Structure formats: C-alpha cells, structure tokens
Tab-separated table of C-alpha atoms in Angstrom:
chain	number	residue	atom	x	y	z
A	1	UNK	CA	79.851	-25.992	-26.774
A	2	UNK	CA	81.730	-23.937	-29.182
A	3	UNK	CA	81.662	-24.514	-32.858
A	4	UNK	CA	84.443	-26.813	-34.092
A	5	UNK	CA	86.404	-26.503	-37.358
A	6	UNK	CA	87.119	-30.150	-38.930
A	7	UNK	CA	89.265	-30.609	-41.761
A	8	UNK	CA	88.241	-33.470	-43.961
A	9	UNK	CA	91.418	-35.312	-45.804
A	10	UNK	CA	92.184	-37.379	-49.259
A	11	UNK	CA	92.253	-39.918	-47.247
A	12	UNK	CA	88.773	-39.566	-45.558
A	13	UNK	CA	90.169	-38.769	-42.318
A	14	UNK	CA	88.642	-36.121	-40.271
A	15	UNK	CA	91.128	-33.795	-38.192
A	16	UNK	CA	89.481	-31.439	-35.068
A	17	UNK	CA	91.321	-28.498	-35.185
A	18	UNK	CA	90.528	-27.343	-32.008
A	19	UNK	CA	91.681	-30.913	-30.288
A	20	UNK	CA	94.331	-31.174	-32.864
A	21	UNK	CA	93.621	-34.737	-33.420
A	22	UNK	CA	92.135	-37.419	-35.761
A	23	UNK	CA	88.622	-38.161	-35.082
A	24	UNK	CA	85.862	-41.001	-36.298
A	25	UNK	CA	82.897	-40.265	-37.783
A	26	UNK	CA	81.446	-41.620	-34.492
A	27	UNK	CA	83.061	-39.159	-32.664
A	28	UNK	CA	81.798	-36.626	-34.952
A	29	UNK	CA	78.074	-37.603	-33.790
A	30	UNK	CA	78.993	-37.810	-30.432
A	31	UNK	CA	80.434	-34.246	-29.949
A	32	UNK	CA	77.112	-32.899	-32.401
A	33	UNK	CA	75.208	-34.684	-29.484
A	34	UNK	CA	76.741	-33.083	-26.861
A	35	UNK	CA	75.940	-29.376	-28.208
A	36	UNK	CA	78.649	-28.881	-31.074
A	37	UNK	CA	78.020	-26.817	-34.303
A	38	UNK	CA	80.649	-28.062	-36.576
A	39	UNK	CA	81.965	-27.135	-39.875
A	40	UNK	CA	83.648	-29.737	-42.298
A	41	UNK	CA	85.737	-28.282	-44.631
A	42	UNK	CA	88.135	-30.022	-47.348
A	43	UNK	CA	91.751	-29.824	-46.236
A	44	UNK	CA	93.262	-28.812	-49.686
A	45	UNK	CA	90.358	-26.779	-51.043
A	46	UNK	CA	89.016	-25.182	-48.191
A	47	UNK	CA	85.201	-26.583	-49.848
A	48	UNK	CA	82.699	-26.603	-47.504
A	49	UNK	CA	81.747	-30.337	-46.709
A	50	UNK	CA	79.502	-29.970	-43.626
A	51	UNK	CA	76.189	-31.355	-45.386
A	52	UNK	CA	77.677	-34.192	-46.852
A	53	UNK	CA	79.477	-35.495	-43.744
A	54	UNK	CA	76.406	-34.407	-41.932
A	55	UNK	CA	74.164	-36.700	-44.024
A	56	UNK	CA	76.961	-39.405	-43.484
A	57	UNK	CA	75.970	-39.457	-39.923
A	58	UNK	CA	72.273	-39.418	-40.551
A	59	UNK	CA	72.827	-42.277	-43.109
A	60	UNK	CA	74.958	-44.314	-40.931
A	61	UNK	CA	73.217	-43.972	-37.933
A	62	UNK	CA	69.714	-44.551	-38.867
A	63	UNK	CA	68.469	-41.408	-38.505
A	64	UNK	CA	67.393	-41.376	-42.133
A	65	UNK	CA	64.272	-43.225	-41.490
A	66	UNK	CA	63.150	-39.681	-40.534
A	67	UNK	CA	62.786	-38.510	-43.910
A	68	UNK	CA	60.030	-40.326	-45.628
A	69	UNK	CA	60.864	-41.698	-49.232
A	70	UNK	CA	58.233	-39.482	-50.732
A	71	UNK	CA	59.888	-36.245	-49.044
A	72	UNK	CA	63.579	-37.927	-50.597
A	73	UNK	CA	61.901	-38.630	-54.101
A	74	UNK	CA	60.447	-34.871	-54.433
A	75	UNK	CA	63.410	-33.179	-52.786
A	76	UNK	CA	65.556	-35.027	-55.773
A	77	UNK	CA	63.077	-33.904	-58.346
A	78	UNK	CA	63.379	-30.489	-57.191
A	79	UNK	CA	66.787	-30.271	-56.377
A	80	UNK	CA	67.702	-27.113	-58.793
A	81	UNK	CA	64.849	-25.256	-57.363
A	82	UNK	CA	66.660	-22.743	-54.898
A	83	UNK	CA	63.373	-20.877	-53.799
A	84	UNK	CA	62.394	-24.398	-52.220
A	85	UNK	CA	65.897	-25.359	-50.679
A	86	UNK	CA	65.545	-21.765	-49.058
A	87	UNK	CA	62.073	-22.672	-47.679
A	88	UNK	CA	62.729	-25.879	-46.953
A	89	UNK	CA	65.449	-24.998	-44.872
A	90	UNK	CA	64.177	-22.429	-43.146
A	91	UNK	CA	60.800	-24.192	-42.435
A	92	UNK	CA	62.667	-27.500	-41.237
A	93	UNK	CA	64.807	-25.517	-39.055
A	94	UNK	CA	61.884	-23.267	-37.490
A	95	UNK	CA	59.860	-26.618	-37.003
A	96	UNK	CA	62.516	-28.647	-35.419
A	97	UNK	CA	63.642	-26.010	-32.921
A	98	UNK	CA	59.700	-25.329	-31.730
A	99	UNK	CA	59.629	-28.890	-31.418
A	100	UNK	CA	62.668	-29.495	-29.542
A	101	UNK	CA	61.671	-26.316	-26.841
A	102	UNK	CA	58.375	-27.705	-26.842
A	103	UNK	CA	59.522	-31.184	-26.122
A	104	UNK	CA	62.215	-30.082	-23.644
A	105	UNK	CA	59.720	-27.554	-21.792
A	106	UNK	CA	56.701	-30.152	-21.910
A	107	UNK	CA	59.050	-32.688	-20.060
A	108	UNK	CA	59.795	-30.275	-17.089
A	109	UNK	CA	55.827	-30.076	-16.572
A	110	UNK	CA	54.635	-33.306	-17.271
A	111	UNK	CA	56.125	-37.025	-17.821
A	112	UNK	CA	53.884	-37.711	-20.506
A	113	UNK	CA	55.287	-34.717	-22.574
A	114	UNK	CA	57.834	-37.924	-23.835
A	115	UNK	CA	54.553	-39.457	-26.199
A	116	UNK	CA	54.359	-38.061	-29.843
A	117	UNK	CA	53.031	-34.650	-30.535
A	118	UNK	CA	49.987	-33.771	-32.560
A	119	UNK	CA	51.451	-31.559	-34.881
A	120	UNK	CA	54.687	-33.841	-35.516
A	121	UNK	CA	52.267	-36.823	-36.468
A	122	UNK	CA	50.381	-33.787	-38.884
A	123	UNK	CA	53.725	-32.832	-40.042
A	124	UNK	CA	55.069	-35.899	-40.895
A	125	UNK	CA	51.021	-36.589	-42.847
A	126	UNK	CA	51.894	-33.237	-44.398
A	127	UNK	CA	55.427	-34.477	-45.867
A	128	UNK	CA	54.530	-37.870	-46.520
A	129	UNK	CA	51.155	-36.564	-48.797
A	130	UNK	CA	51.705	-33.487	-49.627
A	131	UNK	CA	48.445	-31.587	-50.509
A	132	UNK	CA	49.890	-29.477	-53.081
A	133	UNK	CA	50.945	-30.005	-56.586
A	134	UNK	CA	52.364	-27.070	-58.443
A	135	UNK	CA	50.720	-25.693	-61.395
A	136	UNK	CA	53.107	-24.365	-63.658
A	137	UNK	CA	50.095	-22.654	-65.704
A	138	UNK	CA	47.673	-21.524	-62.532
A	139	UNK	CA	44.689	-19.951	-63.605
A	140	UNK	CA	44.290	-16.213	-62.430
A	141	UNK	CA	41.948	-15.750	-59.560
A	142	UNK	CA	39.082	-14.055	-60.470
A	143	UNK	CA	38.622	-10.235	-60.075
A	144	UNK	CA	36.708	-9.384	-56.998
A	145	UNK	CA	33.121	-8.183	-57.509
A	146	UNK	CA	32.381	-4.434	-58.056
A	147	UNK	CA	30.445	-2.977	-55.307
A	148	UNK	CA	26.950	-1.740	-55.972
A	149	UNK	CA	26.501	1.733	-56.594
A	150	UNK	CA	26.047	4.008	-53.981
A	151	UNK	CA	22.648	5.068	-53.053
A	152	UNK	CA	21.373	8.392	-54.565
A	153	UNK	CA	21.949	11.214	-51.627
A	154	UNK	CA	18.500	12.322	-50.595
A	155	UNK	CA	19.535	16.010	-50.532
A	156	UNK	CA	21.009	16.295	-53.855
A	157	UNK	CA	17.873	16.559	-55.720
A	158	UNK	CA	17.531	18.242	-58.955
A	159	UNK	CA	15.170	21.267	-59.852
A	160	UNK	CA	13.642	19.184	-62.508
A	161	UNK	CA	12.721	16.600	-59.624
A	162	UNK	CA	11.507	19.286	-57.159
A	163	UNK	CA	8.895	20.892	-60.232
A	164	UNK	CA	7.825	17.152	-60.751
A	165	UNK	CA	7.174	16.742	-56.934
A	166	UNK	CA	5.340	20.116	-56.598
A	167	UNK	CA	3.027	19.207	-59.647
A	168	UNK	CA	2.382	16.272	-58.347
A	169	UNK	CA	1.222	17.813	-54.885
A	170	UNK	CA	-0.742	20.199	-56.586
A	171	UNK	CA	-2.622	17.651	-58.415
A	172	UNK	CA	-3.547	15.729	-55.548
A	173	UNK	CA	-4.571	18.842	-53.781
A	174	UNK	CA	-6.715	19.755	-56.443
A	175	UNK	CA	-8.658	16.105	-56.090
A	176	UNK	CA	-8.707	16.157	-52.809
A	177	UNK	CA	-10.594	19.525	-52.602
A	178	UNK	CA	-12.898	18.649	-55.400
A	179	UNK	CA	-14.812	15.754	-53.513
A	180	UNK	CA	-15.078	17.750	-50.681
A	181	UNK	CA	-16.859	20.606	-52.270
A	182	UNK	CA	-18.842	18.578	-53.775
A	183	UNK	CA	-19.612	16.758	-50.487
A	184	UNK	CA	-20.423	19.882	-48.667
A	185	UNK	CA	-22.732	21.019	-51.263
A	186	UNK	CA	-24.810	18.085	-51.369
A	187	UNK	CA	-25.174	18.460	-47.727
A	188	UNK	CA	-26.035	21.705	-47.593
A	189	UNK	CA	-28.701	21.419	-50.346
C-alpha cells in the first residue's frame, strides 16, 4: 500500500488527501494495519504531526502496554539526548523488523511459531532492567601490558663475548689436559 498524506485540522479532524475525505483515528489505524505508511501534517503550518498521531493510536488501542514503565521513565529522563533518540529509533526499528520477518517466516514453517520467541523475552528483560548505568566520569581503561623484550639474537654476538668464550674454552682445555697427562705419567711410572 502507498504512503498516505493525512492533514490534521484545528478541529482535530483528519483529512485523507488520497481519498479526499475526512477519516477517524480508527480508520487511520485500519489503514496502517493494512500496510499503509502515513505522514500526518498540520493543515495550516505543515508541521509534522506523525509521531504524535501514531502515539495517540498506540495509547488508544492499548498497545502502550508494549512499552514498559521503566523504559518510558528512562525516555522521559533522557528526552534531550539526541544520540539516544537516534540509537533507540534505529535499534527498535531493526529489532521489530527482524522479529516481524522471523515470526512471519516461522509461521509458514511451523504452527508453533506463534509462541513467544526467546529473543523477545530477552529484549523485554533488557528494556525492563537495563544493565547499563551511564557513568558521566568513566575510569579510563588500563593501558595494555607492554610486551616483553625480544630474546637476543644468537647470531649477533659481540667480539667481547666471543673473546670471553674463547678464553673459557682454552681454560677448560688446559684443565682437561693436566689431569690426563698426570694420570699417564703415573701409569707409565
């Protein structure tokens, strides 16, 4: 169904420009349920009233129960946080779209698909009991540990080390030659 432009007049009447007739809030809800996207504007100022009108429909038909009180309280407290508004709008739109398509696709596969999904109850728990508490002064993360120095390259010996090793080898040879020569002399004698 196409997008509908609805004009709202000061007397609170809604005018469907595609049908050229006045409609009630209930009729607008029916069109939305049928798949129509709507834009509601003030007839005199052209101010966008879509959100306000949709919230009226949600409140009137009891769908407001989908929004738990703790979430509504948080929304009121953080109403001026534009980053939150953008994040929450995108997050909820994506989450609802995924839920809708998953449920619709699952109904074709299984009649048990009308049972609540685990994901929706997890989402509800998240919204009811948010695990986040924004700290205005978060502690900085600890810097990553410095890696240990690389082992010395065995081929990069200095001349002093070589000289020391040669001296030690010569000393060992001399100590090994001395006992052998003494033991040979004792045997021959």
